[in-house]
PDB file of C-alpha atoms in Angstrom:
ATOM      1  CA  MET A   1     -23.719 -19.373 -25.320  1.00 54.00           C
ATOM      2  CA  ILE A   2     -25.665 -16.206 -24.565  1.00 54.00           C
ATOM      3  CA  ARG A   3     -27.490 -16.423 -27.908  1.00 60.00           C
ATOM      4  CA  LEU A   4     -28.459 -20.033 -27.257  1.00 53.00           C
ATOM      5  CA  PHE A   5     -29.605 -19.115 -23.756  1.00 54.00           C
ATOM      6  CA  LEU A   6     -31.829 -16.254 -24.908  1.00 56.00           C
ATOM      7  CA  THR A   7     -33.158 -18.202 -27.877  1.00 58.00           C
ATOM      8  CA  GLY A   8     -34.228 -20.984 -25.534  1.00 57.00           C
ATOM      9  CA  MET A   9     -35.987 -18.470 -23.293  1.00 56.00           C
ATOM     10  CA  LEU A  10     -37.926 -16.957 -26.196  1.00 58.00           C
ATOM     11  CA  LEU A  11     -38.886 -20.362 -27.582  1.00 57.00           C
ATOM     12  CA  PHE A  12     -40.188 -21.378 -24.161  1.00 56.00           C
ATOM     13  CA  VAL A  13     -42.320 -18.252 -23.813  1.00 55.00           C
ATOM     14  CA  PHE A  14     -43.838 -18.396 -27.271  1.00 56.00           C
ATOM     15  CA  SER A  15     -44.366 -22.159 -27.253  1.00 56.00           C
ATOM     16  CA  SER A  16     -46.220 -21.688 -23.968  1.00 52.00           C
ATOM     17  CA  SER A  17     -48.467 -19.122 -25.631  1.00 49.00           C
ATOM     18  CA  SER A  18     -49.487 -21.676 -28.261  1.00 49.00           C
ATOM     19  CA  TYR A  19     -51.461 -23.653 -25.678  1.00 47.00           C
ATOM     20  CA  SER A  20     -52.130 -20.989 -23.079  1.00 54.00           C
ATOM     21  CA  GLN A  21     -54.433 -18.021 -23.334  1.00 67.00           C
ATOM     22  CA  ASP A  22     -52.884 -16.577 -20.178  1.00 85.00           C
ATOM     23  CA  LEU A  23     -49.609 -15.194 -21.544  1.00 91.00           C
ATOM     24  CA  HIS A  24     -49.235 -11.611 -20.309  1.00 95.00           C
ATOM     25  CA  PHE A  25     -46.734  -8.812 -20.950  1.00 96.00           C
ATOM     26  CA  GLY A  26     -45.977  -5.754 -18.847  1.00 97.00           C
ATOM     27  CA  ILE A  27     -43.562  -3.041 -17.812  1.00 98.00           C
ATOM     28  CA  LYS A  28     -41.788  -2.527 -14.500  1.00 99.00           C
ATOM     29  CA  ALA A  29     -39.410  -0.204 -12.662  1.00 99.00           C
ATOM     30  CA  GLY A  30     -37.902  -0.011  -9.221  1.00 99.00           C
ATOM     31  CA  LEU A  31     -35.045   0.707  -6.856  1.00 99.00           C
ATOM     32  CA  ASN A  32     -31.740  -1.110  -6.393  1.00 98.00           C
ATOM     33  CA  ARG A  33     -29.799  -1.161  -3.144  1.00 98.00           C
ATOM     34  CA  SER A  34     -26.452  -2.547  -4.244  1.00 97.00           C
ATOM     35  CA  ASN A  35     -22.971  -3.176  -2.923  1.00 94.00           C
ATOM     36  CA  TYR A  36     -19.848  -5.198  -3.682  1.00 89.00           C
ATOM     37  CA  VAL A  37     -18.825  -8.408  -1.935  1.00 86.00           C
ATOM     38  CA  GLY A  38     -15.186  -9.544  -1.942  1.00 77.00           C
ATOM     39  CA  ASP A  39     -11.983  -9.848   0.066  1.00 71.00           C
ATOM     40  CA  GLN A  40     -10.862  -6.280  -0.624  1.00 66.00           C
ATOM     41  CA  TYR A  41     -14.290  -4.650  -0.626  1.00 66.00           C
ATOM     42  CA  GLY A  42     -15.226  -4.666   3.061  1.00 65.00           C
ATOM     43  CA  ASP A  43     -14.992  -0.864   3.227  1.00 73.00           C
ATOM     44  CA  PHE A  44     -17.509  -0.347   0.433  1.00 84.00           C
ATOM     45  CA  LYS A  45     -20.985   0.903   1.322  1.00 88.00           C
ATOM     46  CA  ALA A  46     -24.317   0.291  -0.375  1.00 93.00           C
ATOM     47  CA  ARG A  47     -25.694   2.784  -2.862  1.00 93.00           C
ATOM     48  CA  THR A  48     -29.174   3.334  -4.267  1.00 95.00           C
ATOM     49  CA  SER A  49     -29.989   3.301  -7.971  1.00 96.00           C
ATOM     50  CA  PHE A  50     -32.702   1.931 -10.263  1.00 98.00           C
ATOM     51  CA  HIS A  51     -33.800  -0.678 -12.781  1.00 98.00           C
ATOM     52  CA  VAL A  52     -36.434  -0.580 -15.523  1.00 98.00           C
ATOM     53  CA  GLY A  53     -37.688  -3.072 -18.082  1.00 98.00           C
ATOM     54  CA  VAL A  54     -40.342  -5.428 -19.408  1.00 97.00           C
ATOM     55  CA  PHE A  55     -41.643  -8.835 -18.353  1.00 98.00           C
ATOM     56  CA  ALA A  56     -43.783 -11.731 -19.508  1.00 96.00           C
ATOM     57  CA  GLU A  57     -45.662 -14.311 -17.492  1.00 95.00           C
ATOM     58  CA  THR A  58     -47.370 -17.561 -18.380  1.00 94.00           C
ATOM     59  CA  PRO A  59     -48.709 -20.449 -16.265  1.00 94.00           C
ATOM     60  CA  ILE A  60     -46.906 -23.769 -16.661  1.00 92.00           C
ATOM     61  CA  GLY A  61     -49.186 -25.969 -14.590  1.00 90.00           C
ATOM     62  CA  GLY A  62     -50.823 -25.957 -11.199  1.00 92.00           C
ATOM     63  CA  ILE A  63     -49.524 -23.220  -8.922  1.00 96.00           C
ATOM     64  CA  PHE A  64     -46.415 -22.634 -11.061  1.00 96.00           C
ATOM     65  CA  SER A  65     -45.762 -19.922 -13.641  1.00 96.00           C
ATOM     66  CA  PHE A  66     -42.773 -18.759 -15.681  1.00 95.00           C
ATOM     67  CA  HIS A  67     -41.749 -15.109 -15.410  1.00 96.00           C
ATOM     68  CA  PRO A  68     -38.904 -13.949 -17.731  1.00 96.00           C
ATOM     69  CA  GLU A  69     -37.772 -10.318 -17.768  1.00 97.00           C
ATOM     70  CA  LEU A  70     -35.497  -7.967 -19.700  1.00 97.00           C
ATOM     71  CA  LEU A  71     -34.088  -5.183 -17.509  1.00 98.00           C
ATOM     72  CA  TYR A  72     -31.676  -2.288 -17.614  1.00 98.00           C
ATOM     73  CA  SER A  73     -30.131  -2.170 -14.146  1.00 98.00           C
ATOM     74  CA  ARG A  74     -27.708   0.324 -12.608  1.00 97.00           C
ATOM     75  CA  GLN A  75     -25.726  -1.076  -9.698  1.00 94.00           C
ATOM     76  CA  GLY A  76     -22.466  -0.502  -7.849  1.00 90.00           C
ATOM     77  CA  GLY A  77     -21.168   0.697  -4.522  1.00 89.00           C
ATOM     78  CA  ARG A  78     -19.449   3.610  -2.854  1.00 88.00           C
ATOM     79  CA  LEU A  79     -16.204   3.958  -0.944  1.00 81.00           C
ATOM     80  CA  ALA A  80     -15.242   6.473   1.749  1.00 73.00           C
ATOM     81  CA  LEU A  81     -12.273   8.497   0.495  1.00 69.00           C
ATOM     82  CA  SER A  82     -10.839   9.510   3.871  1.00 60.00           C
ATOM     83  CA  PRO A  83      -8.699   6.339   4.385  1.00 54.00           C
ATOM     84  CA  PHE A  84      -6.956   7.006   1.055  1.00 53.00           C
ATOM     85  CA  ILE A  85      -6.157  10.689   1.650  1.00 53.00           C
ATOM     86  CA  VAL A  86      -2.744  11.442   3.154  1.00 50.00           C
ATOM     87  CA  ALA A  87      -2.617  15.217   3.462  1.00 53.00           C
ATOM     88  CA  ASP A  88      -3.169  18.116   5.808  1.00 54.00           C
ATOM     89  CA  PRO A  89      -6.840  17.928   6.921  1.00 54.00           C
ATOM     90  CA  GLY A  90      -6.910  21.725   6.840  1.00 57.00           C
ATOM     91  CA  ASP A  91      -5.984  21.833   3.162  1.00 55.00           C
ATOM     92  CA  PRO A  92      -8.905  23.578   1.357  1.00 52.00           C
ATOM     93  CA  VAL A  93      -8.464  21.268  -1.633  1.00 51.00           C
ATOM     94  CA  ILE A  94      -8.964  18.232   0.596  1.00 51.00           C
ATOM     95  CA  ASN A  95     -12.008  19.830   2.194  1.00 52.00           C
ATOM     96  CA  GLU A  96     -13.629  20.177  -1.241  1.00 56.00           C
ATOM     97  CA  LEU A  97     -13.322  16.475  -2.050  1.00 60.00           C
ATOM     98  CA  PRO A  98     -16.519  14.401  -1.923  1.00 65.00           C
ATOM     99  CA  GLU A  99     -17.019  12.137   1.062  1.00 72.00           C
ATOM    100  CA  TYR A 100     -17.491   9.049  -1.102  1.00 75.00           C
ATOM    101  CA  ALA A 101     -16.311   7.770  -4.465  1.00 79.00           C
ATOM    102  CA  GLU A 102     -19.289   6.402  -6.395  1.00 83.00           C
ATOM    103  CA  PHE A 103     -18.898   3.266  -8.530  1.00 85.00           C
ATOM    104  CA  TYR A 104     -21.493   2.464 -11.204  1.00 87.00           C
ATOM    105  CA  ASP A 105     -22.052  -0.761 -13.124  1.00 89.00           C
ATOM    106  CA  ASN A 106     -24.670  -0.886 -15.884  1.00 95.00           C
ATOM    107  CA  TYR A 107     -26.241  -4.163 -16.989  1.00 96.00           C
ATOM    108  CA  LEU A 108     -28.757  -5.693 -19.314  1.00 96.00           C
ATOM    109  CA  GLN A 109     -30.261  -8.441 -17.184  1.00 97.00           C
ATOM    110  CA  PHE A 110     -32.376 -11.468 -18.065  1.00 96.00           C
ATOM    111  CA  PRO A 111     -34.028 -12.970 -14.967  1.00 97.00           C
ATOM    112  CA  LEU A 112     -35.680 -16.319 -15.759  1.00 96.00           C
ATOM    113  CA  LEU A 113     -37.883 -16.832 -12.746  1.00 97.00           C
ATOM    114  CA  PHE A 114     -40.296 -19.551 -11.762  1.00 97.00           C
ATOM    115  CA  ARG A 115     -43.120 -18.391  -9.523  1.00 97.00           C
ATOM    116  CA  ILE A 116     -44.955 -20.454  -6.940  1.00 98.00           C
ATOM    117  CA  ASN A 117     -48.323 -18.743  -6.618  1.00 96.00           C
ATOM    118  CA  LEU A 118     -49.537 -18.847  -3.026  1.00 95.00           C
ATOM    119  CA  GLY A 119     -53.152 -18.018  -3.731  1.00 92.00           C
ATOM    120  CA  GLU A 120     -54.227 -15.050  -5.836  1.00 92.00           C
ATOM    121  CA  VAL A 121     -52.073 -12.422  -4.116  1.00 96.00           C
ATOM    122  CA  PHE A 122     -48.695 -13.710  -2.931  1.00 98.00           C
ATOM    123  CA  SER A 123     -45.992 -15.605  -4.782  1.00 98.00           C
ATOM    124  CA  PHE A 124     -42.477 -16.899  -4.234  1.00 98.00           C
ATOM    125  CA  GLU A 125     -39.910 -16.364  -7.022  1.00 98.00           C
ATOM    126  CA  LEU A 126     -36.754 -18.332  -7.735  1.00 98.00           C
ATOM    127  CA  GLY A 127     -34.514 -18.731 -10.743  1.00 97.00           C
ATOM    128  CA  PRO A 128     -31.290 -17.839 -12.564  1.00 97.00           C
ATOM    129  CA  GLN A 129     -30.298 -14.472 -13.979  1.00 97.00           C
ATOM    130  CA  ILE A 130     -27.744 -13.607 -16.608  1.00 95.00           C
ATOM    131  CA  GLY A 131     -26.394 -10.065 -16.819  1.00 94.00           C
ATOM    132  CA  ILE A 132     -24.523  -8.516 -19.735  1.00 93.00           C
ATOM    133  CA  SER A 133     -22.191  -5.796 -18.476  1.00 91.00           C
ATOM    134  CA  LEU A 134     -22.204  -2.489 -20.336  1.00 91.00           C
ATOM    135  CA  THR A 135     -19.268  -1.085 -18.325  1.00 84.00           C
ATOM    136  CA  ASN A 136     -16.975  -3.788 -16.883  1.00 69.00           C
ATOM    137  CA  ASP A 137     -14.189  -5.819 -18.454  1.00 64.00           C
ATOM    138  CA  SER A 138     -15.893  -9.048 -17.357  1.00 64.00           C
ATOM    139  CA  ARG A 139     -18.794  -9.257 -19.768  1.00 79.00           C
ATOM    140  CA  PHE A 140     -21.227 -11.631 -18.051  1.00 87.00           C
ATOM    141  CA  ASP A 141     -22.597 -11.854 -14.526  1.00 90.00           C
ATOM    142  CA  PHE A 142     -24.574 -14.915 -13.454  1.00 94.00           C
ATOM    143  CA  ALA A 143     -26.668 -14.894 -10.290  1.00 97.00           C
ATOM    144  CA  PRO A 144     -29.341 -16.932  -8.504  1.00 98.00           C
ATOM    145  CA  VAL A 145     -32.386 -14.790  -7.698  1.00 98.00           C
ATOM    146  CA  THR A 146     -34.975 -15.196  -4.972  1.00 98.00           C
ATOM    147  CA  GLY A 147     -37.893 -12.978  -4.055  1.00 98.00           C
ATOM    148  CA  LEU A 148     -41.489 -12.439  -3.043  1.00 98.00           C
ATOM    149  CA  GLY A 149     -44.319 -11.092  -5.179  1.00 98.00           C
ATOM    150  CA  PHE A 150     -47.551  -9.305  -4.341  1.00 98.00           C
ATOM    151  CA  ASP A 151     -50.315  -8.923  -6.946  1.00 97.00           C
ATOM    152  CA  LEU A 152     -52.894  -6.176  -6.574  1.00 97.00           C
ATOM    153  CA  GLY A 153     -55.695  -7.250  -8.871  1.00 93.00           C
ATOM    154  CA  ASP A 154     -54.908  -8.344 -12.419  1.00 92.00           C
ATOM    155  CA  LYS A 155     -52.788  -5.343 -13.412  1.00 96.00           C
ATOM    156  CA  PHE A 156     -50.432  -4.276 -10.619  1.00 98.00           C
ATOM    157  CA  LYS A 157     -47.489  -6.345  -9.419  1.00 98.00           C
ATOM    158  CA  PHE A 158     -44.959  -5.632  -6.670  1.00 98.00           C
ATOM    159  CA  GLN A 159     -41.757  -7.526  -5.931  1.00 98.00           C
ATOM    160  CA  ILE A 160     -38.882  -7.589  -3.494  1.00 99.00           C
ATOM    161  CA  ARG A 161     -35.823  -9.571  -4.579  1.00 98.00           C
ATOM    162  CA  TYR A 162     -32.242 -10.345  -3.736  1.00 99.00           C
ATOM    163  CA  PHE A 163     -29.431 -11.710  -5.849  1.00 98.00           C
ATOM    164  CA  LEU A 164     -25.729 -12.331  -5.282  1.00 96.00           C
ATOM    165  CA  GLY A 165     -23.581 -12.657  -8.378  1.00 92.00           C
ATOM    166  CA  ILE A 166     -21.364 -15.716  -8.745  1.00 91.00           C
ATOM    167  CA  SER A 167     -19.160 -14.203 -11.475  1.00 85.00           C
ATOM    168  CA  ASP A 168     -16.110 -12.061 -10.746  1.00 78.00           C
ATOM    169  CA  ILE A 169     -17.263  -8.827 -12.396  1.00 70.00           C
ATOM    170  CA  VAL A 170     -13.920  -6.962 -12.551  1.00 67.00           C
ATOM    171  CA  ARG A 171     -10.474  -8.377 -13.292  1.00 61.00           C
ATOM    172  CA  SER A 172      -8.599  -5.452 -11.697  1.00 60.00           C
ATOM    173  CA  THR A 173      -9.198  -1.897 -10.495  1.00 59.00           C
ATOM    174  CA  GLU A 174      -6.671   0.885  -9.867  1.00 61.00           C
ATOM    175  CA  LEU A 175      -7.435   2.946  -6.756  1.00 57.00           C
ATOM    176  CA  GLY A 176      -4.949   5.389  -5.221  1.00 57.00           C
ATOM    177  CA  GLY A 177      -2.003   3.573  -6.775  1.00 60.00           C
ATOM    178  CA  THR A 178      -3.221   0.243  -5.414  1.00 59.00           C
ATOM    179  CA  THR A 179      -4.424  -2.566  -7.660  1.00 60.00           C
ATOM    180  CA  LEU A 180      -7.540  -4.322  -6.387  1.00 58.00           C
ATOM    181  CA  ASN A 181      -7.646  -7.661  -8.166  1.00 62.00           C
ATOM    182  CA  ASP A 182      -9.427  -9.957  -5.741  1.00 66.00           C
ATOM    183  CA  ASP A 183     -12.822 -11.395  -6.557  1.00 76.00           C
ATOM    184  CA  ARG A 184     -15.645  -8.871  -6.682  1.00 80.00           C
ATOM    185  CA  PHE A 185     -19.334  -9.777  -6.805  1.00 89.00           C
ATOM    186  CA  ASP A 186     -22.577  -7.833  -6.993  1.00 91.00           C
ATOM    187  CA  SER A 187     -24.961  -7.979  -4.023  1.00 95.00           C
ATOM    188  CA  VAL A 188     -28.306  -6.366  -4.845  1.00 98.00           C
ATOM    189  CA  PHE A 189     -31.698  -5.908  -3.200  1.00 98.00           C
ATOM    190  CA  GLN A 190     -34.498  -4.808  -5.554  1.00 99.00           C
ATOM    191  CA  LEU A 191     -37.907  -3.306  -4.875  1.00 99.00           C
ATOM    192  CA  ALA A 192     -40.120  -2.993  -7.952  1.00 99.00           C
ATOM    193  CA  ALA A 193     -43.609  -2.224  -9.221  1.00 99.00           C
ATOM    194  CA  GLY A 194     -45.012  -3.553 -12.480  1.00 99.00           C
ATOM    195  CA  TYR A 195     -48.078  -3.049 -14.656  1.00 99.00           C
ATOM    196  CA  VAL A 196     -49.599  -5.679 -16.960  1.00 98.00           C
ATOM    197  CA  LEU A 197     -50.249  -4.146 -20.387  1.00 97.00           C
ATOM    198  CA  PHE A 198     -52.046  -7.110 -21.971  1.00 94.00           C
TER     199      PHE A 198
END
């Protein structure tokens, strides 16, 4: 299914270029502010990481344009360790433990976004995203994406986005002798800057 999905995306982009002289390609990078959502993940806190990748953009008629991307994205969350530590607080070993346990999830992501261009500067973005996990036992993560764009001239692009995964990204996790096997979803805010190469 993933091959069919990506093949369709590429065919759309390159078929658009056959009748449009406005197909553009660029690079982008930015920050992620990510966390987990789920029944057993209320104690998790957001963590900051990054994403980097490439994008294309082509008009599809009127104020609408198609904006596919290929990104490497590092996400996750962090958990305070103190509720899981049962020991003498004065123990020097306990005092050397980090305050939080950091959880990392690495993805290849394919946002397929449709942009509504509100003039020459602002735009509204909406579309699906498929993520291929490089770390978890659940391979794919699907998510609806929404965001706002800001274009500075013809070369510089800025975006703020949010997506909430609809796929359970981990079947089970062992933590302090406890198995966490409830649903777990990615919740991610992204802030990015891009540059149009050609």
